[in-house]
CSV table of C-alpha atoms in Angstrom, one decimal:
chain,number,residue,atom,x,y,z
H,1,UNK,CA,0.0,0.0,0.0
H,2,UNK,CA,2.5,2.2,0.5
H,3,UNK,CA,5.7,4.6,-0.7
H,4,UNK,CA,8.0,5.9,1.5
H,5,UNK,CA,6.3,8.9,2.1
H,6,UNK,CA,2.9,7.0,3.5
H,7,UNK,CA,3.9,5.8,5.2
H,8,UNK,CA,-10.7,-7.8,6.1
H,9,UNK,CA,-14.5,-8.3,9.6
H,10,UNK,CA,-17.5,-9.9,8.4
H,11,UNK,CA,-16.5,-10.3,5.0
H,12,UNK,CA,-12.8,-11.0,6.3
H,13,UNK,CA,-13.4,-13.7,8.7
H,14,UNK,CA,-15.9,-15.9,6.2
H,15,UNK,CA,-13.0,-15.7,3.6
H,16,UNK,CA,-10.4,-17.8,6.6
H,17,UNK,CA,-7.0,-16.5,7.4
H,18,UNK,CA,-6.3,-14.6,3.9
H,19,UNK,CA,-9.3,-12.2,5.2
H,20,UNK,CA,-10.9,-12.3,2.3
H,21,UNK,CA,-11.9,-15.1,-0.4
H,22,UNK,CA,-14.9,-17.0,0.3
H,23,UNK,CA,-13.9,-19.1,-2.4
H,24,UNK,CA,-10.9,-18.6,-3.8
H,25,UNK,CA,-9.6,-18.6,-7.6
H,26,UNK,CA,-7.1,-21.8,-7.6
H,27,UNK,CA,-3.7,-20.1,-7.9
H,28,UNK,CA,-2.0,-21.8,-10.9
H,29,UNK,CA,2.1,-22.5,-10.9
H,30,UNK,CA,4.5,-19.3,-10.1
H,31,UNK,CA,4.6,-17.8,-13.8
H,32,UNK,CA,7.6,-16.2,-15.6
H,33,UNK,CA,8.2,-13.2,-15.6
H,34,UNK,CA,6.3,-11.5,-18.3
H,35,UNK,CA,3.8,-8.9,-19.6
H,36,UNK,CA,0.2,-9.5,-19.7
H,37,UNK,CA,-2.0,-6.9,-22.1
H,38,UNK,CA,-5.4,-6.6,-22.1
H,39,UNK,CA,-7.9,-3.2,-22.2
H,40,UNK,CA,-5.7,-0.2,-21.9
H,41,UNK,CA,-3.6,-1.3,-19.1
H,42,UNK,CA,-0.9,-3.8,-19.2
H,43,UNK,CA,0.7,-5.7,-16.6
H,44,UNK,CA,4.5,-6.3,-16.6
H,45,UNK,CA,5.2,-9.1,-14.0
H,46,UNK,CA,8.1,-7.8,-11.9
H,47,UNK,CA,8.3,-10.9,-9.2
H,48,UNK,CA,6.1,-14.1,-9.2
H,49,UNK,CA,6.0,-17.5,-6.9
H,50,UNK,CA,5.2,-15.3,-4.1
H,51,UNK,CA,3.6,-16.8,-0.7
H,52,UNK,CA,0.3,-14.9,-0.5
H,53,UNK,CA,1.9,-11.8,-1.0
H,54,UNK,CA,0.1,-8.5,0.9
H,55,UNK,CA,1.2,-5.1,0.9
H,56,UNK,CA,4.0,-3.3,-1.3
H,57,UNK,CA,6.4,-0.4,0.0
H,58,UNK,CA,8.3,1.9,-2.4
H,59,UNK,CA,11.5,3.3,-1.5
H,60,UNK,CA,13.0,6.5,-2.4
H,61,UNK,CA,15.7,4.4,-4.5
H,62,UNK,CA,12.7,2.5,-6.4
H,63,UNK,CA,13.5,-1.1,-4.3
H,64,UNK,CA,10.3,-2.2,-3.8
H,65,UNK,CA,9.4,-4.2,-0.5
H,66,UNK,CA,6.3,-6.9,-0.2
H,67,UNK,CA,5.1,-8.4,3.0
H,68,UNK,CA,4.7,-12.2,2.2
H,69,UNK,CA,1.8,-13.9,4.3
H,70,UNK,CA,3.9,-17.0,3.9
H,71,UNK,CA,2.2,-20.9,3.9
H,72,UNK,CA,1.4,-21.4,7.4
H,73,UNK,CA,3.0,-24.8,8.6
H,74,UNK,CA,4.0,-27.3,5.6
H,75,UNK,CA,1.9,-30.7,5.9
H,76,UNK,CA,-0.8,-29.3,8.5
H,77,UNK,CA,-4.0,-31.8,8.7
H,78,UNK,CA,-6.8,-30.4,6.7
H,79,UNK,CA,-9.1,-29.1,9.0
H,80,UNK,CA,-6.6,-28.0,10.8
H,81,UNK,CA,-5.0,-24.5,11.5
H,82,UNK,CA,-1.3,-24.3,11.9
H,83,UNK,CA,1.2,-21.7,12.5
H,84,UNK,CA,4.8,-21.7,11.0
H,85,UNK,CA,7.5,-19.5,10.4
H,86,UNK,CA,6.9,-19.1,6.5
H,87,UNK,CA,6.6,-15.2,6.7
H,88,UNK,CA,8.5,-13.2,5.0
H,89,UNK,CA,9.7,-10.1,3.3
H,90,UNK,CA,10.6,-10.2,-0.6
H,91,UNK,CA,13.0,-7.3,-1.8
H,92,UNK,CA,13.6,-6.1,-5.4
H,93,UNK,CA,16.2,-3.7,-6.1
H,94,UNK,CA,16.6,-3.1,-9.8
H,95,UNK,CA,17.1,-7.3,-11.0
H,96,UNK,CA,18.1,-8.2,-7.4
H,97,UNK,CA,15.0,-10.6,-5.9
H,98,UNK,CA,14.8,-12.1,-3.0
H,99,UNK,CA,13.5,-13.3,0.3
H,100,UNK,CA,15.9,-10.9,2.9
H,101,UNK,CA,13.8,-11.9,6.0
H,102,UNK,CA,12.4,-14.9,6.6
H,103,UNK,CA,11.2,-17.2,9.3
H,104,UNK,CA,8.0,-14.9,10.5
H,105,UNK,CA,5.1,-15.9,11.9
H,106,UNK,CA,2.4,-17.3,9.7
H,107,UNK,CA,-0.7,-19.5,10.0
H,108,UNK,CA,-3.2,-21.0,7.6
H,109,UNK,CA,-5.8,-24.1,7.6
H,110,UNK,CA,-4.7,-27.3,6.0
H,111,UNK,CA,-5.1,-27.7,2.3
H,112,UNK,CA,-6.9,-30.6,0.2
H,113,UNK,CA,-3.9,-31.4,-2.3
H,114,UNK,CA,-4.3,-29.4,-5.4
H,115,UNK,CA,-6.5,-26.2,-3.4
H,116,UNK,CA,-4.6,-22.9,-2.1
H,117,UNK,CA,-2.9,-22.0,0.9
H,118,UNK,CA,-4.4,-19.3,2.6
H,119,UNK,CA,-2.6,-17.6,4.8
H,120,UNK,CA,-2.7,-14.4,7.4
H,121,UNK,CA,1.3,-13.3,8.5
H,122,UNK,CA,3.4,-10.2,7.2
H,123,UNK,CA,0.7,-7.6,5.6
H,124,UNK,CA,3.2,-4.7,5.6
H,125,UNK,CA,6.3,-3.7,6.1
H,126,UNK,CA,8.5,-0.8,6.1
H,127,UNK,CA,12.5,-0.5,6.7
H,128,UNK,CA,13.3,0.7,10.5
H,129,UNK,CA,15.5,3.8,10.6
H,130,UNK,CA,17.6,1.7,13.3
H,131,UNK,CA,18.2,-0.8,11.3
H,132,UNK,CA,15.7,-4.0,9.9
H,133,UNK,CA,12.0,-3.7,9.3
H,134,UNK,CA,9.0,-2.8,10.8
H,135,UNK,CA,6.3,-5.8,10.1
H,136,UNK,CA,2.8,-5.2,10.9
H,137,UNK,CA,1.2,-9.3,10.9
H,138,UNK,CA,-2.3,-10.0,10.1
H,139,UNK,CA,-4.5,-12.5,11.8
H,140,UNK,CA,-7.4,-13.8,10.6
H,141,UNK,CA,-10.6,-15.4,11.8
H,142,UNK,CA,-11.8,-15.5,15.4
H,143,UNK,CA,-8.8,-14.6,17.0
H,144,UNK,CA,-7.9,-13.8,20.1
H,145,UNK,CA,-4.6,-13.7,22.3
H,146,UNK,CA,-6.0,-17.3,23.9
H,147,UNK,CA,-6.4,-18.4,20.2
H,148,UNK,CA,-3.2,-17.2,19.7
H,149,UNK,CA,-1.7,-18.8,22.6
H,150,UNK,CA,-3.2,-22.0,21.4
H,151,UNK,CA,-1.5,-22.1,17.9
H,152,UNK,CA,2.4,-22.2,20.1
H,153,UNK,CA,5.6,-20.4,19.6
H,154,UNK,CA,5.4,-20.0,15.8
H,155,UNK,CA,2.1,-17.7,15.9
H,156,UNK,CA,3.8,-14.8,18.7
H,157,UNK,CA,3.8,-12.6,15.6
H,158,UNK,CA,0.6,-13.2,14.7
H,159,UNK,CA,-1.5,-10.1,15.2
H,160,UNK,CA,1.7,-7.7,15.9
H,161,UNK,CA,3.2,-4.6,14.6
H,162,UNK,CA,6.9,-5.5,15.6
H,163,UNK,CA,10.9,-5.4,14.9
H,164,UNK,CA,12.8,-7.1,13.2
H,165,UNK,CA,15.7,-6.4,14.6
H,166,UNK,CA,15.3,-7.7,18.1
H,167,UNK,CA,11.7,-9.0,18.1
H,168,UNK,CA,10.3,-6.0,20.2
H,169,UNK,CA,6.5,-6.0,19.9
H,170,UNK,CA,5.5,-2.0,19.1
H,171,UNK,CA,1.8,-3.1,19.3
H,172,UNK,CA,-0.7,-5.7,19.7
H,173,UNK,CA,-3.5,-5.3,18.4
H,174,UNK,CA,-5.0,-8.9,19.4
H,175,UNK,CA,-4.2,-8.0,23.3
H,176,UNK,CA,-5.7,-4.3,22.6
H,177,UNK,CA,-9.4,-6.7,21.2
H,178,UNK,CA,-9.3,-8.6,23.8
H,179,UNK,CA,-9.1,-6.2,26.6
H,180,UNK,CA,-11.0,-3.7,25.1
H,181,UNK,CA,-13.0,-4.6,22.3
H,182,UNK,CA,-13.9,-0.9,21.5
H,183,UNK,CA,-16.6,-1.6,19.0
H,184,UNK,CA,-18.3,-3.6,21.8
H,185,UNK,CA,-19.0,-6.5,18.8
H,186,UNK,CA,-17.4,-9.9,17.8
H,187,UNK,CA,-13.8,-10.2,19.5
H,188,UNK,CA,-11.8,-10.4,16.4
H,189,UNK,CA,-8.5,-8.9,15.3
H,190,UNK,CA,-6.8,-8.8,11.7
H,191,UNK,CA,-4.6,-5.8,11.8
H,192,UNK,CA,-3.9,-4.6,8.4
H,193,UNK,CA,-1.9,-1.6,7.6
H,194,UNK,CA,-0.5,1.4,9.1
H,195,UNK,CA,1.3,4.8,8.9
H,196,UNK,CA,4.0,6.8,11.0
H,197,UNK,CA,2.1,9.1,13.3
H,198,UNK,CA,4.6,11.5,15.3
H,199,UNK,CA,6.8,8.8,17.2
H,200,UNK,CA,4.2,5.9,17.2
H,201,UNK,CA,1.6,4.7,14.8
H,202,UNK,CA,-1.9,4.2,13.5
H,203,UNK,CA,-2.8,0.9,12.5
H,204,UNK,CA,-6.2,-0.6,11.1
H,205,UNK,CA,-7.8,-3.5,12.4
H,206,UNK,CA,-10.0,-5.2,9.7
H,207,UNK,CA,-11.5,-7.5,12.0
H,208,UNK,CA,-12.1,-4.8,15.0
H,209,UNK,CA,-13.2,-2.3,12.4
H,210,UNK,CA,-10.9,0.1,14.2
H,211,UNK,CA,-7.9,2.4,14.0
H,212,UNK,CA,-5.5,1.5,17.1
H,213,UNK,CA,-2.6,4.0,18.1
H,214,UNK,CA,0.9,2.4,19.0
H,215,UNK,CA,3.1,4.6,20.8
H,216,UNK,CA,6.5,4.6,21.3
H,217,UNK,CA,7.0,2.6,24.4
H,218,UNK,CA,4.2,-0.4,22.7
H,219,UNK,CA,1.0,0.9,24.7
H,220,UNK,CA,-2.1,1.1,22.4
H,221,UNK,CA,-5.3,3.3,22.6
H,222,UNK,CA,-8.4,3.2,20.0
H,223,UNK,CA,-8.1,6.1,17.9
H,224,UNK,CA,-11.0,5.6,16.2
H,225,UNK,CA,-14.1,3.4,15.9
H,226,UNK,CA,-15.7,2.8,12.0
H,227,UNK,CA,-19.1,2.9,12.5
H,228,UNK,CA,-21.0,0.2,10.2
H,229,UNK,CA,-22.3,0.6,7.5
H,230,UNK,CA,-26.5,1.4,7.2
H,231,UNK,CA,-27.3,-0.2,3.8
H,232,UNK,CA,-30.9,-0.6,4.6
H,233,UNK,CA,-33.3,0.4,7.8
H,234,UNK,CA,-33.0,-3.1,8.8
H,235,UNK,CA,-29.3,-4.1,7.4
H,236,UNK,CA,-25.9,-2.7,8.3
H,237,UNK,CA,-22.8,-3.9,7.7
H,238,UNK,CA,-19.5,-4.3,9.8
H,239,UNK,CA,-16.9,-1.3,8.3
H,240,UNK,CA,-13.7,-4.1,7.7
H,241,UNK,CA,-10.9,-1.3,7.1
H,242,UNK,CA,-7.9,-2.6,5.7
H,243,UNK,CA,-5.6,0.2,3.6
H,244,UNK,CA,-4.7,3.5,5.1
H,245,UNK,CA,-2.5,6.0,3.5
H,246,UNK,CA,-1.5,9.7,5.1
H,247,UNK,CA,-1.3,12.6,3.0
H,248,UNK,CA,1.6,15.3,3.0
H,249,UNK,CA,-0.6,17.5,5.7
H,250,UNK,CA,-1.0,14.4,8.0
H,251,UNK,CA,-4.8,13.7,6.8
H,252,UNK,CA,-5.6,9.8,6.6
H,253,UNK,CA,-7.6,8.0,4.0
H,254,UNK,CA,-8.9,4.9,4.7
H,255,UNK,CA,-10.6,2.2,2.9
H,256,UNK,CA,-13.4,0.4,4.3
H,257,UNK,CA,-14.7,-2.8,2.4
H,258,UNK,CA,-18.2,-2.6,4.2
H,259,UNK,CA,-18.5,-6.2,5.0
H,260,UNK,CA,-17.7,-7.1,1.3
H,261,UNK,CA,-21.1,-5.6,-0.1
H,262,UNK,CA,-21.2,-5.2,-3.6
H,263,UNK,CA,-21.1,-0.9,-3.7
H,264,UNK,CA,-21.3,-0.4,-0.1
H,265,UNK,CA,-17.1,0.1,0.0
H,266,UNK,CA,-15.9,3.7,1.4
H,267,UNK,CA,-12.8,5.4,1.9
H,268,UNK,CA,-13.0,8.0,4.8
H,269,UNK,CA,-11.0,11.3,5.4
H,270,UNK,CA,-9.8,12.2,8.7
H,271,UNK,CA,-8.2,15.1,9.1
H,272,UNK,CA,-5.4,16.2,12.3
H,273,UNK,CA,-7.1,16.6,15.3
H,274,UNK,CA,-10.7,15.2,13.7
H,275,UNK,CA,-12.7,12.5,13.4
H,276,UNK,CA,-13.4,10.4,10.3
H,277,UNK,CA,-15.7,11.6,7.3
H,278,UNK,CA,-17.0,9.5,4.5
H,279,UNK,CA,-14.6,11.2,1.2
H,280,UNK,CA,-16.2,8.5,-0.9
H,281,UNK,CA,-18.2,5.5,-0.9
H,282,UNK,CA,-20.2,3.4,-4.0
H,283,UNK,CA,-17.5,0.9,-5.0
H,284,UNK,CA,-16.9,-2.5,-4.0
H,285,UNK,CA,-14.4,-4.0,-2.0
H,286,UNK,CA,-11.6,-1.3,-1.6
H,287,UNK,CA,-8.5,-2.7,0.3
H,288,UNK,CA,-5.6,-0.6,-0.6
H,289,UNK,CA,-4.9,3.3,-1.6
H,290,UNK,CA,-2.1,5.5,-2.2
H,291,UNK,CA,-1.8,9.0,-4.6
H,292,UNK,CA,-0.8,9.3,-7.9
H,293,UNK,CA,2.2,11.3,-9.3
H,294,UNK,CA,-0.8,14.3,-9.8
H,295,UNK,CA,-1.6,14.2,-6.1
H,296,UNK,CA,-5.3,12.1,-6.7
H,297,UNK,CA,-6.0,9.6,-4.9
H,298,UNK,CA,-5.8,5.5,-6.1
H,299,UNK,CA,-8.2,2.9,-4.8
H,300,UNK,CA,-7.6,-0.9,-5.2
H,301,UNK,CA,-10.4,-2.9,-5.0
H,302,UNK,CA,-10.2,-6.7,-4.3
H,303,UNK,CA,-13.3,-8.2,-6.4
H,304,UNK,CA,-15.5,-5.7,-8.5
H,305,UNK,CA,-19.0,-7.6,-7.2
H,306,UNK,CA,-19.6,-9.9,-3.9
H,307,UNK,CA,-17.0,-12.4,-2.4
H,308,UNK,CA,-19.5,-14.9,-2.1
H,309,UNK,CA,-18.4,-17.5,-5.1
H,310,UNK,CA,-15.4,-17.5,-7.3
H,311,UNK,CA,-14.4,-13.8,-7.0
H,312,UNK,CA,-14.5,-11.2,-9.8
H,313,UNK,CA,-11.0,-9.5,-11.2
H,314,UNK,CA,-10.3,-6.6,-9.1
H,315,UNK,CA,-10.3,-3.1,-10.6
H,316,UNK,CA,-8.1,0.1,-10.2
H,317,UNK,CA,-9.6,3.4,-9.8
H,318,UNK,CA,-8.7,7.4,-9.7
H,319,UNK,CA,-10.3,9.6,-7.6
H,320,UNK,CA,-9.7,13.8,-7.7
H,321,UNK,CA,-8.9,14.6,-4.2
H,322,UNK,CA,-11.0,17.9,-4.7
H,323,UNK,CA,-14.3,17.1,-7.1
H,324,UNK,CA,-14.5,13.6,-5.7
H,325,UNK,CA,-14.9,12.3,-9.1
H,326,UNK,CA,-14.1,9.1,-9.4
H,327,UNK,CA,-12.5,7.2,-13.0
H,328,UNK,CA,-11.6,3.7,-13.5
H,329,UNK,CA,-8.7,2.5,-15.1
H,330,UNK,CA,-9.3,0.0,-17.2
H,331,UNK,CA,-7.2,-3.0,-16.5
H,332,UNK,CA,-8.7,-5.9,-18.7
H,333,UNK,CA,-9.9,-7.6,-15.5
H,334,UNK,CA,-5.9,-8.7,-15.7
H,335,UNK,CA,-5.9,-8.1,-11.5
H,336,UNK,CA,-7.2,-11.6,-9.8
H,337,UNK,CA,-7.5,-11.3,-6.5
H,338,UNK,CA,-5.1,-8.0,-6.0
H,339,UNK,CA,-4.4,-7.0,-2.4
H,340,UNK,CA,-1.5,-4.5,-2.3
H,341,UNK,CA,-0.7,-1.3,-4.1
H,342,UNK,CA,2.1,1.4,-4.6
H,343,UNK,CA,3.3,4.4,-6.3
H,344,UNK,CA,6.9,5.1,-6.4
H,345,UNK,CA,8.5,8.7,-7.1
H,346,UNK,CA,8.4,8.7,-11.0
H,347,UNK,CA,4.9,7.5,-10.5
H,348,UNK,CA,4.7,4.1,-12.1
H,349,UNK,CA,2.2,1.8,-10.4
H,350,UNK,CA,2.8,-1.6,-8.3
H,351,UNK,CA,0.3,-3.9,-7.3
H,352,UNK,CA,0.1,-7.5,-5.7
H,353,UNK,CA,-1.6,-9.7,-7.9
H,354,UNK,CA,-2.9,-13.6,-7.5
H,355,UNK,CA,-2.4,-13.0,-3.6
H,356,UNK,CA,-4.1,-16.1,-2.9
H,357,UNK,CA,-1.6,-19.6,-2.7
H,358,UNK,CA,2.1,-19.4,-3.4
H,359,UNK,CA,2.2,-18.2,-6.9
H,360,UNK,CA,1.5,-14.7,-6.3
H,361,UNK,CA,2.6,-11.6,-8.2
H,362,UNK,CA,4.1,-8.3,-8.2
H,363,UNK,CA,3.5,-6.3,-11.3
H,364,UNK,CA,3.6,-3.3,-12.7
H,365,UNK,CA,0.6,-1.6,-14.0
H,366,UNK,CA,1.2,0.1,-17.1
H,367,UNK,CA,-1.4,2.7,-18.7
């Protein structure tokens, strides 16, 4: 989701640990590099044979970071849920690739032989000024820190915004549901992405349909609670936000995939000091943002109609940050199951395609 410079809970838990496929789009064997045209947009395949692969960061240099959700634990029982140390972070710089952290926390049910691993680990990451990464882990399902506990050693992650470097744990965002539960529903956490905000943090929690401060010294407070969404007098549906980006003057955007309804998505504005404001809502399934080389805003969107089924391709939209009107680029319906997205400096655009299984993608979107 991010550059440098910006820094799933109904729908999420239903899909299992990914967060978001109800029934997921096999994931066929890692492909070679290549590009893919279709409609205006073409995708040039950058990295592939990723392990559910999340969120992208862009740094100043143009390396390109991607949280990898990992496999879980090789040869779990179907049926079963398993934690491992299959997380990782992948790292291209120019035609360098490769895994330069790996053994994180990762956990995923067990697989029939031929389906997909879906996994919840690494969702984002971002280098540490002191040296090593920053990882924020995602959860998945009903999970608290006793369902944690109960997955052993390999799940500690699980749920975290932590160092690499030494392990420390800058928040935890399954402790802060489980004491707390601030949006007095469903204790579930699925932390998701976050910013830099002073000297802590603002993370979302997809599965808590919250934003949770981190500060310095690992305490966390609720910033703020995402109130559902009111599709009918008798219907509302859980917020589930998942990408955040911050803008130059320190306002947030946030997406909010509205329990996965088809239209019901928004992405709210909260400025310093305020509370959040819908900026936009009437697409479908929003799950990452950043801003374009002109300053307007990007929206990702995971499946362009309902997640119940085989999911539709994902779609790629502009939005002026001042008229509000909103424009989608046309992709071909080339994104499957896209999760992550970034801009770099020159402006060229990254996404995380085929996020589901171990032959994920990072392209480039070219239009």
């Amino acid at each position: 989701m991010s550059s440098s410079r910006k820094s799933w809970k109904k729908a999420l838990l239903a899909a299992g640990a990914a967060g978001i496929v109800v029934a997921p789009l096999v994931s066929g064997p890692a492909q070679a590099d290549a590009t893919v045209t279709g409609g205006t947009a073409t995708l040039e395949v950058i990295a592939s044979g990723l392990k559910n692969p999340r969120d992208i960061t862009v740094l100043n240099d143009g390396t390109l970071l991607v949280a990898e959700a990992g496999e879980g634990q090789p040869g779990c029982a179907v049926g079963a849920q398993c934690a491992g140390a299959t997380g990782a972070i992948y790292k291209v710089k120019g035609t360098s690739k490769s895994r330069v952290v790996t053994g994180l926390s990762s956990v995923a049910g067990g697989a029939a032989a031929g389906a997909p691993v879906i996994a919840a680990g690494p969702s984002h990451v971002v280098p540490d000024p002191q040296g090593g990464f920053l990882v924020l882990s995602a959860f998945g399902g009903n999970r608290t820190t006793a369902d944690r506990d109960a997955l052993g050693a390999n799940a500690k992650q699980l749920g975290t915004l932590f160092r690499t470097r030494d392990g420390k744990v800058l928040g935890d965002l399954v402790d802060h549901e489980t004491r707390l539960n601030p949006d007095a529903g469903d204790l579930n956490a699925n932390p998701w992405g976050f910013v830099r905000s002073g000297s802590g943090y603002l993370i979302t929690d997809a599965a808590a349909n919250t934003v949770v401060r981190a500060a310095s010294n690992g305490t966390t407070s609720t910033a703020h609670v995402l109130p559902k969404n009111q599709l009918s007098a008798t219907t509302a549906a859980e917020s589930v936000p998942t990408g955040v980006v911050k803008d130059w003057d320190g306002t947030l955007y946030v997406a909010d995939m509205s329990g996965g309804n088809p239209g019901a998505s928004r992405i709210w504005k909260i400025e310093p000091g305020g509370q959040p404001q819908v900026f936009v809502t009437g697409l479908t399934n929003v799950v990452d943002l950043d801003f374009d080389w002109k300053g307007d805003l990007l929206a990702l969107t995971y499946s362009k109609t309902t997640l119940a089924g085989p999911p539709s391709a994902g779609a790629l939209y502009e939005i002026n940050q001042f008229t509000k009107a909103v424009k989608e680029i046309p992709t071909g319906d080339q994104l499957k199951q896209p999760t992550g997205l970034a801009v770099d400096i020159w402006g060229d655009v990254f996404v995380t395609n085929n996020t589901v299984g171990t032959g994920g993608q990072l392209v480039k979107v070219k239009f």
